[in-house]
Short mmCIF file of C-alpha atoms in Angstrom, two decimals:
data_model
loop_
_atom_site.label_atom_id
_atom_site.label_comp_id
_atom_site.label_asym_id
_atom_site.label_seq_id
_atom_site.Cartn_x
_atom_site.Cartn_y
_atom_site.Cartn_z
CA GLN J 1 -55.57 -49.09 -62.23
CA GLY J 2 -58.58 -50.25 -60.45
CA LYS J 3 -58.40 -54.30 -62.37
CA THR J 4 -57.99 -57.37 -60.17
CA ILE J 5 -56.37 -60.64 -61.44
CA LEU J 6 -56.89 -63.89 -59.42
CA LEU J 7 -53.99 -65.60 -59.54
CA ALA J 8 -54.23 -69.49 -59.01
CA ASP J 9 -50.97 -70.86 -58.18
CA ASP J 10 -49.54 -73.49 -55.45
CA ASP J 11 -45.74 -72.54 -55.76
CA LEU J 12 -45.85 -69.54 -53.51
CA VAL J 13 -42.69 -68.52 -54.67
CA ALA J 14 -43.95 -68.24 -58.15
CA SER J 15 -46.71 -67.05 -56.88
CA LYS J 16 -45.25 -63.97 -54.89
CA MET J 17 -43.10 -63.16 -57.72
CA THR J 18 -45.73 -62.66 -60.40
CA GLY J 19 -48.20 -61.07 -57.73
CA ARG J 20 -45.47 -58.13 -57.13
CA ILE J 21 -44.86 -57.92 -61.02
CA LEU J 22 -48.93 -57.16 -61.20
CA ALA J 23 -48.66 -55.22 -58.32
CA THR J 24 -46.21 -52.84 -60.04
CA LEU J 25 -48.67 -52.81 -62.90
CA GLY J 26 -50.98 -51.21 -60.74
CA PHE J 27 -53.26 -54.80 -60.63
CA ALA J 28 -55.05 -55.54 -57.29
CA VAL J 29 -54.26 -59.44 -57.09
CA ILE J 30 -55.84 -62.28 -54.90
CA HIS J 31 -53.93 -65.57 -54.58
CA ALA J 32 -55.40 -69.23 -54.33
CA GLN J 33 -53.00 -71.88 -53.78
CA ASN J 34 -56.09 -74.70 -55.69
CA GLY J 35 -58.96 -75.14 -57.57
CA GLN J 36 -61.40 -74.72 -54.93
CA GLU J 37 -59.73 -71.57 -53.37
CA VAL J 38 -60.36 -70.00 -56.70
CA LEU J 39 -64.08 -71.44 -56.59
CA GLU J 40 -64.81 -70.14 -53.33
CA ILE J 41 -63.11 -66.56 -53.87
CA LEU J 42 -64.95 -66.14 -57.09
CA ASP J 43 -68.52 -67.03 -54.90
CA GLN J 44 -67.40 -64.51 -52.50
CA ARG J 45 -66.80 -61.91 -54.69
CA SER J 46 -69.26 -59.18 -54.95
CA VAL J 47 -70.59 -57.75 -58.22
CA ASP J 48 -69.25 -54.07 -56.93
CA SER J 49 -65.63 -55.86 -56.95
CA PRO J 50 -65.27 -58.31 -60.04
CA ILE J 51 -62.64 -60.75 -60.98
CA ASP J 52 -61.10 -59.09 -64.18
CA LEU J 53 -58.92 -61.68 -65.22
CA ILE J 54 -57.69 -65.54 -64.14
CA LEU J 55 -54.15 -66.17 -64.14
CA MET J 56 -54.47 -70.44 -63.70
CA ASP J 57 -51.89 -72.65 -62.92
CA ILE J 58 -52.58 -75.71 -64.50
CA GLU J 59 -51.06 -78.44 -62.20
CA MET J 60 -52.10 -77.48 -58.51
CA PRO J 61 -53.39 -80.04 -55.58
CA ILE J 62 -57.15 -80.60 -54.81
CA MET J 63 -58.43 -79.22 -57.64
CA ASP J 64 -56.46 -78.94 -60.93
CA GLY J 65 -56.52 -75.92 -63.28
CA ILE J 66 -58.34 -77.74 -65.82
CA GLN J 67 -61.22 -78.97 -63.80
CA THR J 68 -61.02 -75.52 -61.85
CA SER J 69 -61.60 -73.62 -65.50
CA LYS J 70 -64.65 -75.96 -66.51
CA ALA J 71 -66.63 -75.38 -63.30
CA ILE J 72 -66.04 -71.98 -64.19
CA ARG J 73 -67.37 -72.20 -67.86
CA GLN J 74 -70.51 -73.71 -66.08
CA SER J 75 -70.73 -70.82 -63.53
CA LYS J 76 -72.24 -67.64 -62.81
CA HIS J 77 -68.47 -66.35 -63.68
CA LYS J 78 -68.42 -68.02 -67.07
CA ASP J 79 -67.50 -65.10 -68.46
CA ILE J 80 -63.75 -63.65 -66.93
CA PRO J 81 -60.69 -64.59 -68.96
CA ILE J 82 -58.76 -67.31 -67.97
CA VAL J 83 -55.05 -67.23 -69.18
CA ALA J 84 -53.30 -71.26 -68.33
CA SER J 85 -50.38 -71.07 -66.95
CA THR J 86 -47.97 -73.66 -67.91
CA GLY J 87 -44.78 -75.88 -68.17
CA ASP J 88 -46.15 -78.11 -70.72
CA THR J 89 -47.25 -76.12 -73.88
CA SER J 90 -47.26 -79.12 -76.50
CA GLU J 91 -50.28 -79.02 -79.19
CA ASN J 92 -51.70 -81.93 -76.48
CA LYS J 93 -51.66 -79.74 -73.69
CA ARG J 94 -52.53 -76.83 -75.57
CA ARG J 95 -55.90 -78.83 -77.11
CA ILE J 96 -57.11 -79.84 -73.59
CA ILE J 97 -56.65 -76.11 -72.41
CA LYS J 98 -58.83 -74.84 -75.16
CA ASP J 99 -61.48 -77.61 -74.58
CA ALA J 100 -61.47 -76.37 -71.01
CA GLY J 101 -62.63 -73.21 -71.89
CA ILE J 102 -59.38 -71.43 -71.20
CA ASN J 103 -58.83 -68.52 -73.42
CA ASP J 104 -55.00 -68.04 -73.72
CA VAL J 105 -51.96 -69.60 -72.62
CA LEU J 106 -48.98 -68.72 -70.80
CA GLY J 107 -45.70 -70.85 -70.53
CA LYS J 108 -43.68 -71.49 -68.07
CA PRO J 109 -41.00 -69.91 -67.26
CA PHE J 110 -42.45 -66.83 -69.22
CA PHE J 111 -40.70 -63.32 -69.99
CA LYS J 112 -41.68 -60.75 -68.18
CA GLU J 113 -42.53 -58.98 -72.05
CA GLU J 114 -44.86 -61.95 -73.12
CA PHE J 115 -46.43 -61.89 -69.80
CA PHE J 116 -46.58 -57.72 -70.63
CA GLN J 117 -48.18 -58.55 -73.93
CA ILE J 118 -50.68 -61.37 -72.98
CA LEU J 119 -52.19 -58.90 -70.28
CA ALA J 120 -52.20 -55.86 -72.56
CA GLN J 121 -54.24 -58.21 -74.81
CA TRP J 122 -56.86 -59.30 -72.44
CA PHE J 123 -57.17 -55.42 -70.76
CA SER J 124 -57.47 -53.48 -74.09
CA LYS J 125 -60.67 -55.57 -75.04
#
């Protein structure tokens, strides 16, 4: 309760479904459709209402998840945990994701159990 997740995904159906799951778990959810929106939302948030985790789609228009994560890691928001959401979980893609400063990877499509496990891991810290 009381935690906020920034959900960045250009697939509106997937974003709404994931957002509903998160809301039923008690999270506040903010939606963004591309990396540029993510950066704008982060800059608009006050210290009193922080983003606790970013669930970042890797393939998005305007600014993808890799570019966005690199920009976040060089900003005042650099400590926010980022979980990549991607259909490509190959070793090469995982290396690129890690090099961008992303903390964890959730493969698409994902099972609720795997999703819950990743959330529990990051919110138990």
